[in-house]
Amino acid sequence: MISIHALKKIFRTGKDSVRAVDGVDLRVEQKEFFVLLGLSGSGKTTLLRCVAGLEKPEAGEIHLADHCVNAPERGWFVSPEDRAIGMVFQSYAVWPHMTVFENVAFPLARGKRKLPPARVKERVKRALDLVQLGALADRPVPFLSGGQQQRVALARALAVEPQVLLMDEPLSNLDARLREEVRDEIRNLTKTLGITTLYVTHDQVEAMALADRIAVMSQGKILQIGRPRDLYHFPQSRSVGEFLGAMNQFEGAVHAGAVTTTFGAIRCAIPEGASEITLAIRPEDVYVSRTAGGEINEFRAQIAAQIFLGDITAYDLTIKGSKLRAKTTRAEPGLEAGSDVYVRLPVDKIKVFPR
Ligand SMILES: Nc1ncnc2c1ncn2[C@@H]1O[C@H](COP(=O)(O)OP(=O)(O)O)[C@@H](O)[C@H]1O
Ligand SMILES: [Mg+2]
């Protein structure tokens, strides 16, 4: 379990100061896979480094399991090596002059918690087997691929049998195909071992694929915490919604129980007292057909472009001069550029953000 309360970290460089972590509260449950998601500069790495003890916050508290590891206002600070954490970084941070075995053994064979050689051997073997590198133990690290080097880094973090695993964009140096493979391995491994994980990324697909829960961060603050599908379908703000995936957005005004937009009145769940509203709908929720269904929120539209993407087809549509993007896995025959079509915006798929 990781518990963070009212955490603040300010960097001062000359006259300027940056509130890198600005009052963060969060709790990662035992065995949970928790992802911090945010743009570059939003404070993810700083927050992770505070948990690791590599950064000293100005205020707040951090608990790992039942131990307070940092409470600056009470002058309490537990050093990184006494925090029972494993850490994996973006750069593999493996030592090139060592073999795979030596890299993983390094943190076990030195320092205060140094283990006897036989135990080191056993632990390294187990960790390498976990990441499927058992056969490569004696190989010098430069003779490994990027994906294998990152697995060495993961094995090294796991070999200390940490209570929590901290990972900072560990996939970003891998190419696209390998990234998915290592991503799924990380998820399986942490779940099999039942290890509590705090993982940082700026990639929303990666976050959704890995996380039990996600915290979306912006400017040192947490905007929303939730399960991937809840954040995706029910974002509390436009910024969270936009962050998790593409959305069509329209501005409108509330009038007679509907929202008046440039292409017509749209029915949706209108919050009490709202007058100016932004409506949003994800492309895959927009329904496109050659025939009218006679249902509410149905509008005439034209297909400006059809983009075939293999598993899905995307349509760029125009409705009375407004642009709309739709995506579908099962396209009706005869939907092509230039076609006149009907577009439906299902009421339960429309997200409503008061302005
Ligand atoms: N050592 C540092 N000194 C000064 N500013 C820093 C330092 N580390 C990070 N920052 C600033 O803190 C903010 C958050 O950075 P960071 O935690 O690295 O964000 P992220 O990991 O989300 O990209 C940024 O504005 C960054 O420039
Ligand atoms: Mg970072």
mmCIF file of C-alpha atoms and ligand atoms in Angstrom:
data_model
loop_
_atom_site.group_PDB
_atom_site.id
_atom_site.type_symbol
_atom_site.label_atom_id
_atom_site.label_comp_id
_atom_site.label_asym_id
_atom_site.label_seq_id
_atom_site.Cartn_x
_atom_site.Cartn_y
_atom_site.Cartn_z
ATOM 1 C CA MET A 1 0.000 0.000 0.000
ATOM 2 C CA ILE A 2 1.190 3.495 -0.836
ATOM 3 C CA SER A 3 -0.524 6.422 0.776
ATOM 4 C CA ILE A 4 0.266 10.007 -0.147
ATOM 5 C CA HIS A 5 -1.262 12.944 1.645
ATOM 6 C CA ALA A 6 -1.130 16.661 0.757
ATOM 7 C CA LEU A 7 2.245 16.243 -0.918
ATOM 8 C CA LYS A 8 4.055 19.351 -2.185
ATOM 9 C CA LYS A 9 7.349 19.581 -4.005
ATOM 10 C CA ILE A 10 8.573 22.950 -5.228
ATOM 11 C CA PHE A 11 11.700 23.407 -7.337
ATOM 12 C CA ARG A 12 13.407 26.758 -6.966
ATOM 13 C CA THR A 13 15.809 27.841 -9.651
ATOM 14 C CA GLY A 14 17.004 31.377 -9.071
ATOM 15 C CA LYS A 15 13.923 33.595 -8.808
ATOM 16 C CA ASP A 16 11.576 31.096 -10.449
ATOM 17 C CA SER A 17 9.753 28.344 -8.653
ATOM 18 C CA VAL A 18 7.875 25.384 -10.096
ATOM 19 C CA ARG A 19 5.181 23.622 -8.130
ATOM 20 C CA ALA A 20 6.049 20.210 -9.554
ATOM 21 C CA VAL A 21 3.757 18.395 -7.094
ATOM 22 C CA ASP A 22 1.054 20.674 -5.790
ATOM 23 C CA GLY A 23 -1.034 19.104 -3.050
ATOM 24 C CA VAL A 24 -1.441 15.491 -4.138
ATOM 25 C CA ASP A 25 -3.577 12.961 -2.269
ATOM 26 C CA LEU A 26 -3.721 9.382 -3.404
ATOM 27 C CA ARG A 27 -3.780 5.862 -2.120
ATOM 28 C CA VAL A 28 -2.552 2.806 -4.001
ATOM 29 C CA GLU A 29 -4.100 -0.328 -2.546
ATOM 30 C CA GLN A 30 -2.264 -3.549 -1.788
ATOM 31 C CA LYS A 31 -1.511 -5.408 -5.073
ATOM 32 C CA GLU A 32 -3.016 -2.625 -7.119
ATOM 33 C CA PHE A 33 -1.550 -1.487 -10.456
ATOM 34 C CA PHE A 34 -1.871 2.287 -10.313
ATOM 35 C CA VAL A 35 -0.897 4.559 -13.216
ATOM 36 C CA LEU A 36 -0.025 8.260 -13.125
ATOM 37 C CA LEU A 37 -0.980 9.674 -16.526
ATOM 38 C CA GLY A 38 -0.177 13.179 -17.712
ATOM 39 C CA LEU A 39 1.587 15.338 -20.260
ATOM 40 C CA SER A 40 5.302 15.915 -20.044
ATOM 41 C CA GLY A 41 6.048 18.315 -17.192
ATOM 42 C CA SER A 42 2.889 17.515 -15.207
ATOM 43 C CA GLY A 43 4.894 16.272 -12.207
ATOM 44 C CA LYS A 44 4.660 12.481 -12.590
ATOM 45 C CA THR A 45 8.373 11.755 -12.260
ATOM 46 C CA THR A 46 8.746 14.124 -9.316
ATOM 47 C CA LEU A 47 5.873 12.410 -7.494
ATOM 48 C CA LEU A 48 7.397 8.978 -8.152
ATOM 49 C CA ARG A 49 10.812 10.167 -6.997
ATOM 50 C CA CYS A 50 9.286 11.487 -3.779
ATOM 51 C CA VAL A 51 7.846 8.017 -3.105
ATOM 52 C CA ALA A 52 11.270 6.504 -3.823
ATOM 53 C CA GLY A 53 12.980 8.985 -1.500
ATOM 54 C CA LEU A 54 15.058 10.468 -4.322
ATOM 55 C CA GLU A 55 13.335 13.817 -3.925
ATOM 56 C CA LYS A 56 12.549 15.599 -0.658
ATOM 57 C CA PRO A 57 9.109 17.247 -0.675
ATOM 58 C CA GLU A 58 8.371 20.460 1.248
ATOM 59 C CA ALA A 59 5.128 19.277 2.796
ATOM 60 C CA GLY A 60 2.820 16.297 3.134
ATOM 61 C CA GLU A 61 3.240 12.675 4.123
ATOM 62 C CA ILE A 62 4.112 9.401 2.410
ATOM 63 C CA HIS A 63 3.361 5.998 3.877
ATOM 64 C CA LEU A 64 4.540 2.654 2.499
ATOM 65 C CA ALA A 65 2.547 -0.204 4.021
ATOM 66 C CA ASP A 66 2.142 0.934 7.630
ATOM 67 C CA HIS A 67 5.338 2.938 7.786
ATOM 68 C CA CYS A 68 5.622 6.655 7.428
ATOM 69 C CA VAL A 69 8.649 7.118 5.159
ATOM 70 C CA ASN A 70 8.471 10.881 4.820
ATOM 71 C CA ALA A 71 6.860 13.695 6.783
ATOM 72 C CA PRO A 72 8.932 16.830 6.170
ATOM 73 C CA GLU A 73 6.973 18.980 8.626
ATOM 74 C CA ARG A 74 7.961 16.545 11.375
ATOM 75 C CA GLY A 75 11.503 16.205 10.048
ATOM 76 C CA TRP A 76 10.953 12.530 9.213
ATOM 77 C CA PHE A 77 12.744 11.001 6.233
ATOM 78 C CA VAL A 78 13.537 7.352 5.515
ATOM 79 C CA SER A 79 16.374 6.948 3.006
ATOM 80 C CA PRO A 80 15.693 5.272 -0.373
ATOM 81 C CA GLU A 81 17.584 2.060 0.471
ATOM 82 C CA ASP A 82 15.424 1.564 3.568
ATOM 83 C CA ARG A 83 12.095 1.861 1.708
ATOM 84 C CA ALA A 84 11.731 -1.668 0.264
ATOM 85 C CA ILE A 85 11.045 -0.412 -3.238
ATOM 86 C CA GLY A 86 12.099 -1.570 -6.687
ATOM 87 C CA MET A 87 12.479 0.994 -9.434
ATOM 88 C CA VAL A 88 12.578 0.808 -13.236
ATOM 89 C CA PHE A 89 13.375 3.869 -15.328
ATOM 90 C CA GLN A 90 12.907 4.958 -18.921
ATOM 91 C CA SER A 91 16.584 4.527 -19.739
ATOM 92 C CA TYR A 92 17.295 0.919 -18.881
ATOM 93 C CA ALA A 93 20.042 2.013 -16.479
ATOM 94 C CA VAL A 94 21.762 -1.344 -16.793
ATOM 95 C CA TRP A 95 25.533 -1.435 -16.439
ATOM 96 C CA PRO A 96 27.118 -2.190 -19.812
ATOM 97 C CA HIS A 97 30.361 -3.661 -18.433
ATOM 98 C CA MET A 98 28.459 -6.364 -16.536
ATOM 99 C CA THR A 99 26.681 -9.555 -17.482
ATOM 100 C CA VAL A 100 22.948 -10.012 -17.083
ATOM 101 C CA PHE A 101 23.560 -11.955 -13.854
ATOM 102 C CA GLU A 102 25.885 -9.313 -12.395
ATOM 103 C CA ASN A 103 23.428 -6.526 -13.161
ATOM 104 C CA VAL A 104 20.590 -8.234 -11.321
ATOM 105 C CA ALA A 105 22.860 -9.333 -8.463
ATOM 106 C CA PHE A 106 24.323 -5.857 -7.943
ATOM 107 C CA PRO A 107 21.800 -4.437 -5.449
ATOM 108 C CA LEU A 108 21.642 -7.760 -3.554
ATOM 109 C CA ALA A 109 25.372 -8.208 -3.089
ATOM 110 C CA ARG A 110 26.183 -4.888 -1.502
ATOM 111 C CA GLY A 111 24.960 -2.370 1.060
ATOM 112 C CA LYS A 112 23.313 -2.861 4.409
ATOM 113 C CA ARG A 113 21.049 -5.660 3.234
ATOM 114 C CA LYS A 114 23.773 -7.650 1.537
ATOM 115 C CA LEU A 115 22.855 -11.334 1.115
ATOM 116 C CA PRO A 116 25.224 -14.324 1.219
ATOM 117 C CA PRO A 117 26.367 -15.454 -2.287
ATOM 118 C CA ALA A 118 24.202 -18.593 -2.380
ATOM 119 C CA ARG A 119 21.068 -16.539 -1.629
ATOM 120 C CA VAL A 120 22.052 -13.939 -4.225
ATOM 121 C CA LYS A 121 22.363 -16.664 -6.835
ATOM 122 C CA GLU A 122 18.973 -18.096 -5.957
ATOM 123 C CA ARG A 123 17.237 -14.709 -6.038
ATOM 124 C CA VAL A 124 18.839 -13.692 -9.338
ATOM 125 C CA LYS A 125 17.881 -16.980 -10.946
ATOM 126 C CA ARG A 126 14.283 -16.608 -9.804
ATOM 127 C CA ALA A 127 14.066 -13.015 -11.051
ATOM 128 C CA LEU A 128 15.605 -13.876 -14.426
ATOM 129 C CA ASP A 129 13.235 -16.813 -14.857
ATOM 130 C CA LEU A 130 10.328 -14.454 -14.178
ATOM 131 C CA VAL A 131 11.334 -12.216 -17.075
ATOM 132 C CA GLN A 132 12.334 -15.173 -19.257
ATOM 133 C CA LEU A 133 16.021 -14.346 -19.347
ATOM 134 C CA GLY A 134 17.239 -17.384 -17.394
ATOM 135 C CA ALA A 135 19.131 -18.689 -20.421
ATOM 136 C CA LEU A 136 21.019 -15.420 -20.927
ATOM 137 C CA ALA A 137 22.438 -14.954 -17.409
ATOM 138 C CA ASP A 138 26.078 -14.984 -18.529
ATOM 139 C CA ARG A 139 25.660 -12.724 -21.507
ATOM 140 C CA PRO A 140 27.171 -9.226 -21.365
ATOM 141 C CA VAL A 141 24.349 -6.688 -21.395
ATOM 142 C CA PRO A 142 25.412 -4.875 -24.621
ATOM 143 C CA PHE A 143 24.625 -8.091 -26.519
ATOM 144 C CA LEU A 144 20.931 -7.835 -25.637
ATOM 145 C CA SER A 145 18.099 -6.117 -27.500
ATOM 146 C CA GLY A 146 16.368 -3.077 -25.998
ATOM 147 C CA GLY A 147 13.442 -5.187 -24.819
ATOM 148 C CA GLN A 148 15.786 -7.665 -23.167
ATOM 149 C CA GLN A 149 17.753 -4.881 -21.468
ATOM 150 C CA GLN A 150 14.556 -3.473 -20.049
ATOM 151 C CA ARG A 151 13.687 -6.961 -18.778
ATOM 152 C CA VAL A 152 17.070 -7.040 -17.024
ATOM 153 C CA ALA A 153 16.171 -3.765 -15.341
ATOM 154 C CA LEU A 154 12.814 -5.249 -14.335
ATOM 155 C CA ALA A 155 14.469 -8.406 -12.976
ATOM 156 C CA ARG A 156 16.874 -6.255 -10.973
ATOM 157 C CA ALA A 157 13.979 -4.338 -9.445
ATOM 158 C CA LEU A 158 12.078 -7.551 -8.639
ATOM 159 C CA ALA A 159 15.101 -9.407 -7.228
ATOM 160 C CA VAL A 160 15.109 -7.255 -4.092
ATOM 161 C CA GLU A 161 11.553 -8.546 -3.487
ATOM 162 C CA PRO A 162 10.216 -5.042 -2.988
ATOM 163 C CA GLN A 163 6.923 -4.181 -1.315
ATOM 164 C CA VAL A 164 6.231 -1.733 -4.087
ATOM 165 C CA LEU A 165 7.421 -1.386 -7.636
ATOM 166 C CA LEU A 166 7.873 2.090 -9.114
ATOM 167 C CA MET A 167 8.151 2.412 -12.894
ATOM 168 C CA ASP A 168 8.832 5.602 -14.835
ATOM 169 C CA GLU A 169 7.956 5.332 -18.554
ATOM 170 C CA PRO A 170 9.767 1.984 -18.828
ATOM 171 C CA LEU A 171 8.525 1.294 -22.367
ATOM 172 C CA SER A 172 9.285 4.581 -24.070
ATOM 173 C CA ASN A 173 12.626 3.491 -25.528
ATOM 174 C CA LEU A 174 11.159 0.386 -27.155
ATOM 175 C CA ASP A 175 9.683 0.254 -30.641
ATOM 176 C CA ALA A 176 5.908 -0.007 -31.004
ATOM 177 C CA ARG A 177 5.545 -3.770 -31.358
ATOM 178 C CA LEU A 178 7.936 -4.597 -28.548
ATOM 179 C CA ARG A 179 6.301 -1.987 -26.357
ATOM 180 C CA GLU A 180 3.002 -3.875 -26.402
ATOM 181 C CA GLU A 181 4.706 -7.182 -25.714
ATOM 182 C CA VAL A 182 6.723 -5.913 -22.726
ATOM 183 C CA ARG A 183 3.671 -3.963 -21.505
ATOM 184 C CA ASP A 184 1.571 -7.117 -21.325
ATOM 185 C CA GLU A 185 4.443 -8.965 -19.635
ATOM 186 C CA ILE A 186 4.713 -6.262 -16.992
ATOM 187 C CA ARG A 187 0.996 -6.494 -16.296
ATOM 188 C CA ASN A 188 1.046 -10.310 -16.059
ATOM 189 C CA LEU A 189 4.140 -10.387 -13.907
ATOM 190 C CA THR A 190 3.029 -7.791 -11.378
ATOM 191 C CA LYS A 191 -0.382 -9.465 -11.120
ATOM 192 C CA THR A 192 1.138 -12.955 -10.716
ATOM 193 C CA LEU A 193 3.504 -11.694 -8.020
ATOM 194 C CA GLY A 194 0.762 -9.599 -6.419
ATOM 195 C CA ILE A 195 3.048 -6.595 -6.207
ATOM 196 C CA THR A 196 1.801 -3.065 -5.554
ATOM 197 C CA THR A 197 2.832 -0.940 -8.546
ATOM 198 C CA LEU A 198 2.951 2.792 -9.206
ATOM 199 C CA TYR A 199 3.601 3.369 -12.907
ATOM 200 C CA VAL A 200 4.170 6.611 -14.789
ATOM 201 C CA THR A 201 3.338 7.234 -18.444
ATOM 202 C CA HIS A 202 2.177 9.969 -20.830
ATOM 203 C CA ASP A 203 0.549 7.365 -23.131
ATOM 204 C CA GLN A 204 -3.170 6.902 -22.507
ATOM 205 C CA VAL A 205 -3.408 3.564 -24.320
ATOM 206 C CA GLU A 206 -0.585 2.173 -22.206
ATOM 207 C CA ALA A 207 -2.258 3.546 -19.077
ATOM 208 C CA MET A 208 -5.611 1.942 -19.911
ATOM 209 C CA ALA A 209 -4.039 -1.405 -20.837
ATOM 210 C CA LEU A 210 -2.093 -1.621 -17.578
ATOM 211 C CA ALA A 211 -4.017 0.131 -14.866
ATOM 212 C CA ASP A 212 -6.459 -1.013 -12.257
ATOM 213 C CA ARG A 213 -6.856 2.714 -11.643
ATOM 214 C CA ILE A 214 -5.439 5.830 -13.266
ATOM 215 C CA ALA A 215 -4.754 9.269 -11.807
ATOM 216 C CA VAL A 216 -4.696 11.978 -14.480
ATOM 217 C CA MET A 217 -2.155 14.662 -13.540
ATOM 218 C CA SER A 218 -1.796 18.212 -14.796
ATOM 219 C CA GLN A 219 0.437 20.964 -13.429
ATOM 220 C CA GLY A 220 1.313 19.086 -10.265
ATOM 221 C CA LYS A 221 -2.307 18.322 -9.423
ATOM 222 C CA ILE A 222 -4.525 15.298 -9.830
ATOM 223 C CA LEU A 223 -7.544 16.036 -12.032
ATOM 224 C CA GLN A 224 -9.377 12.731 -11.566
ATOM 225 C CA ILE A 225 -8.766 9.213 -10.278
ATOM 226 C CA GLY A 226 -10.695 6.224 -11.533
ATOM 227 C CA ARG A 227 -10.814 2.921 -13.347
ATOM 228 C CA PRO A 228 -9.810 3.205 -17.025
ATOM 229 C CA ARG A 229 -13.325 2.661 -18.362
ATOM 230 C CA ASP A 230 -14.840 5.148 -15.938
ATOM 231 C CA LEU A 231 -12.346 7.846 -16.883
ATOM 232 C CA TYR A 232 -12.853 7.074 -20.559
ATOM 233 C CA HIS A 233 -16.652 7.049 -20.527
ATOM 234 C CA PHE A 234 -17.360 9.451 -17.659
ATOM 235 C CA PRO A 235 -14.639 12.108 -17.500
ATOM 236 C CA GLN A 236 -15.450 14.892 -15.041
ATOM 237 C CA SER A 237 -13.779 17.520 -17.197
ATOM 238 C CA ARG A 238 -12.975 18.137 -20.838
ATOM 239 C CA SER A 239 -9.272 17.888 -20.153
ATOM 240 C CA VAL A 240 -9.586 14.380 -18.685
ATOM 241 C CA GLY A 241 -11.866 13.308 -21.541
ATOM 242 C CA GLU A 242 -9.478 14.684 -24.162
ATOM 243 C CA PHE A 243 -6.546 13.084 -22.477
ATOM 244 C CA LEU A 244 -8.001 9.585 -22.620
ATOM 245 C CA GLY A 245 -8.933 9.683 -26.300
ATOM 246 C CA ALA A 246 -10.401 11.616 -29.223
ATOM 247 C CA MET A 247 -13.716 13.451 -28.727
ATOM 248 C CA ASN A 248 -15.939 15.471 -31.044
ATOM 249 C CA GLN A 249 -16.902 18.655 -29.227
ATOM 250 C CA PHE A 250 -19.689 21.178 -29.828
ATOM 251 C CA GLU A 251 -20.630 24.280 -27.974
ATOM 252 C CA GLY A 252 -24.244 25.023 -27.335
ATOM 253 C CA ALA A 253 -26.794 26.778 -25.178
ATOM 254 C CA VAL A 254 -29.554 25.174 -23.148
ATOM 255 C CA HIS A 255 -32.962 25.943 -24.567
ATOM 256 C CA ALA A 256 -36.287 24.192 -23.841
ATOM 257 C CA GLY A 257 -34.703 21.020 -22.416
ATOM 258 C CA ALA A 258 -32.213 20.541 -25.243
ATOM 259 C CA VAL A 259 -28.891 22.014 -26.271
ATOM 260 C CA THR A 260 -28.967 24.265 -29.312
ATOM 261 C CA THR A 261 -25.901 23.844 -31.504
ATOM 262 C CA THR A 262 -24.950 25.083 -34.974
ATOM 263 C CA PHE A 263 -26.523 22.000 -36.559
ATOM 264 C CA GLY A 264 -29.628 21.576 -34.461
ATOM 265 C CA ALA A 265 -31.030 20.807 -31.011
ATOM 266 C CA ILE A 266 -29.394 17.910 -29.182
ATOM 267 C CA ARG A 267 -31.089 16.020 -26.381
ATOM 268 C CA CYS A 268 -28.862 14.909 -23.514
ATOM 269 C CA ALA A 269 -28.686 14.871 -19.715
ATOM 270 C CA ILE A 270 -28.449 18.558 -18.849
ATOM 271 C CA PRO A 271 -27.074 19.413 -15.412
ATOM 272 C CA GLU A 272 -29.338 21.553 -13.267
ATOM 273 C CA GLY A 273 -28.783 25.255 -13.741
ATOM 274 C CA ALA A 274 -26.467 24.898 -16.743
ATOM 275 C CA SER A 275 -26.872 27.370 -19.606
ATOM 276 C CA GLU A 276 -23.704 27.354 -21.735
ATOM 277 C CA ILE A 277 -22.555 23.809 -22.392
ATOM 278 C CA THR A 278 -19.881 21.895 -24.280
ATOM 279 C CA LEU A 279 -21.083 18.547 -25.606
ATOM 280 C CA ALA A 280 -18.647 15.786 -26.447
ATOM 281 C CA ILE A 281 -18.969 12.381 -28.062
ATOM 282 C CA ARG A 282 -16.278 9.853 -28.901
ATOM 283 C CA PRO A 283 -15.950 8.905 -32.606
ATOM 284 C CA GLU A 284 -16.839 5.254 -31.975
ATOM 285 C CA ASP A 285 -20.104 6.349 -30.346
ATOM 286 C CA VAL A 286 -21.298 8.232 -33.428
ATOM 287 C CA TYR A 287 -23.696 6.081 -35.425
ATOM 288 C CA VAL A 288 -23.655 6.465 -39.223
ATOM 289 C CA SER A 289 -26.250 4.968 -41.560
ATOM 290 C CA ARG A 290 -27.584 5.403 -45.094
ATOM 291 C CA THR A 291 -31.135 5.145 -43.816
ATOM 292 C CA ALA A 292 -33.015 7.199 -41.256
ATOM 293 C CA GLY A 293 -33.925 5.402 -38.023
ATOM 294 C CA GLY A 294 -36.328 8.108 -36.875
ATOM 295 C CA GLU A 295 -34.678 8.297 -33.467
ATOM 296 C CA ILE A 296 -33.757 11.371 -31.467
ATOM 297 C CA ASN A 297 -30.493 13.215 -32.116
ATOM 298 C CA GLU A 298 -30.494 12.080 -35.730
ATOM 299 C CA PHE A 299 -29.131 14.504 -38.318
ATOM 300 C CA ARG A 300 -28.492 14.526 -42.048
ATOM 301 C CA ALA A 301 -24.790 14.607 -42.896
ATOM 302 C CA GLN A 302 -22.314 14.092 -45.716
ATOM 303 C CA ILE A 303 -19.252 11.896 -45.724
ATOM 304 C CA ALA A 304 -16.304 14.128 -46.593
ATOM 305 C CA ALA A 305 -13.719 11.375 -46.369
ATOM 306 C CA GLN A 306 -13.507 7.695 -45.584
ATOM 307 C CA ILE A 307 -10.308 6.378 -44.032
ATOM 308 C CA PHE A 308 -9.836 2.626 -44.061
ATOM 309 C CA LEU A 309 -7.590 1.570 -41.184
ATOM 310 C CA GLY A 310 -7.908 -2.209 -41.360
ATOM 311 C CA ASP A 311 -9.616 -3.060 -38.075
ATOM 312 C CA ILE A 312 -11.685 0.111 -38.145
ATOM 313 C CA THR A 313 -12.974 2.604 -40.678
ATOM 314 C CA ALA A 314 -13.057 6.314 -39.864
ATOM 315 C CA TYR A 315 -15.419 8.816 -41.462
ATOM 316 C CA ASP A 316 -14.989 12.565 -41.601
ATOM 317 C CA LEU A 317 -18.505 13.968 -41.740
ATOM 318 C CA THR A 318 -20.001 17.381 -42.188
ATOM 319 C CA ILE A 319 -23.302 18.404 -40.649
ATOM 320 C CA LYS A 320 -24.380 21.881 -41.728
ATOM 321 C CA GLY A 321 -20.779 23.028 -41.920
ATOM 322 C CA SER A 322 -19.722 21.414 -38.634
ATOM 323 C CA LYS A 323 -17.140 18.672 -38.734
ATOM 324 C CA LEU A 324 -17.597 15.331 -37.019
ATOM 325 C CA ARG A 325 -15.427 12.224 -36.854
ATOM 326 C CA ALA A 326 -16.976 8.744 -36.627
ATOM 327 C CA LYS A 327 -15.272 5.374 -36.300
ATOM 328 C CA THR A 328 -16.701 1.932 -36.737
ATOM 329 C CA THR A 329 -15.598 -1.678 -36.873
ATOM 330 C CA ARG A 330 -18.626 -2.690 -38.939
ATOM 331 C CA ALA A 331 -19.230 -0.271 -41.768
ATOM 332 C CA GLU A 332 -22.508 -0.488 -43.645
ATOM 333 C CA PRO A 333 -21.984 -1.097 -47.401
ATOM 334 C CA GLY A 334 -22.250 1.998 -49.557
ATOM 335 C CA LEU A 335 -20.809 4.442 -47.027
ATOM 336 C CA GLU A 336 -18.191 6.320 -48.970
ATOM 337 C CA ALA A 337 -16.876 9.807 -49.595
ATOM 338 C CA GLY A 338 -19.661 11.953 -51.026
ATOM 339 C CA SER A 339 -22.533 9.850 -49.624
ATOM 340 C CA ASP A 340 -25.483 11.529 -47.947
ATOM 341 C CA VAL A 341 -26.038 9.784 -44.649
ATOM 342 C CA TYR A 342 -27.810 9.974 -41.280
ATOM 343 C CA VAL A 343 -25.782 10.482 -38.151
ATOM 344 C CA ARG A 344 -27.104 9.637 -34.710
ATOM 345 C CA LEU A 345 -25.663 10.793 -31.403
ATOM 346 C CA PRO A 346 -27.024 8.390 -28.758
ATOM 347 C CA VAL A 347 -28.195 10.282 -25.670
ATOM 348 C CA ASP A 348 -26.343 8.019 -23.214
ATOM 349 C CA LYS A 349 -23.038 8.496 -25.059
ATOM 350 C CA ILE A 350 -23.034 12.284 -24.943
ATOM 351 C CA LYS A 351 -20.745 13.852 -22.362
ATOM 352 C CA VAL A 352 -21.839 17.188 -21.011
ATOM 353 C CA PHE A 353 -19.456 19.803 -19.628
ATOM 354 C CA PRO A 354 -20.846 23.079 -18.345
ATOM 355 C CA ARG A 355 -18.809 26.080 -19.483
HETATM 356 N N1 LIG B 1 15.459 19.013 -10.648
HETATM 357 C C1 LIG B 1 14.600 19.927 -11.086
HETATM 358 N N2 LIG B 1 14.873 21.241 -10.987
HETATM 359 C C2 LIG B 1 13.992 22.178 -11.405
HETATM 360 N N3 LIG B 1 12.797 21.899 -11.950
HETATM 361 C C3 LIG B 1 12.464 20.603 -12.089
HETATM 362 C C4 LIG B 1 13.341 19.545 -11.673
HETATM 363 N N4 LIG B 1 12.746 18.366 -11.931
HETATM 364 C C5 LIG B 1 11.564 18.664 -12.492
HETATM 365 N N5 LIG B 1 11.391 19.995 -12.577
HETATM 366 C C6 LIG B 1 10.195 20.677 -13.108
HETATM 367 O O1 LIG B 1 9.068 20.181 -12.439
HETATM 368 C C7 LIG B 1 7.972 20.010 -13.324
HETATM 369 C C8 LIG B 1 7.518 18.556 -13.319
HETATM 370 O O2 LIG B 1 8.542 17.757 -13.899
HETATM 371 P P1 LIG B 1 8.450 16.169 -13.966
HETATM 372 O O3 LIG B 1 8.091 15.649 -12.630
HETATM 373 O O4 LIG B 1 9.712 15.683 -14.566
HETATM 374 O O5 LIG B 1 7.229 15.949 -14.964
HETATM 375 P P2 LIG B 1 6.821 14.671 -15.843
HETATM 376 O O6 LIG B 1 7.546 13.474 -15.310
HETATM 377 O O7 LIG B 1 5.335 14.585 -15.693
HETATM 378 O O8 LIG B 1 7.230 14.992 -17.245
HETATM 379 C C9 LIG B 1 8.456 20.481 -14.677
HETATM 380 O O9 LIG B 1 8.066 21.820 -14.840
HETATM 381 C C10 LIG B 1 9.955 20.377 -14.564
HETATM 382 O O10 LIG B 1 10.596 21.300 -15.402
HETATM 383 MG MG MG B 2 8.836 12.165 -16.348
#
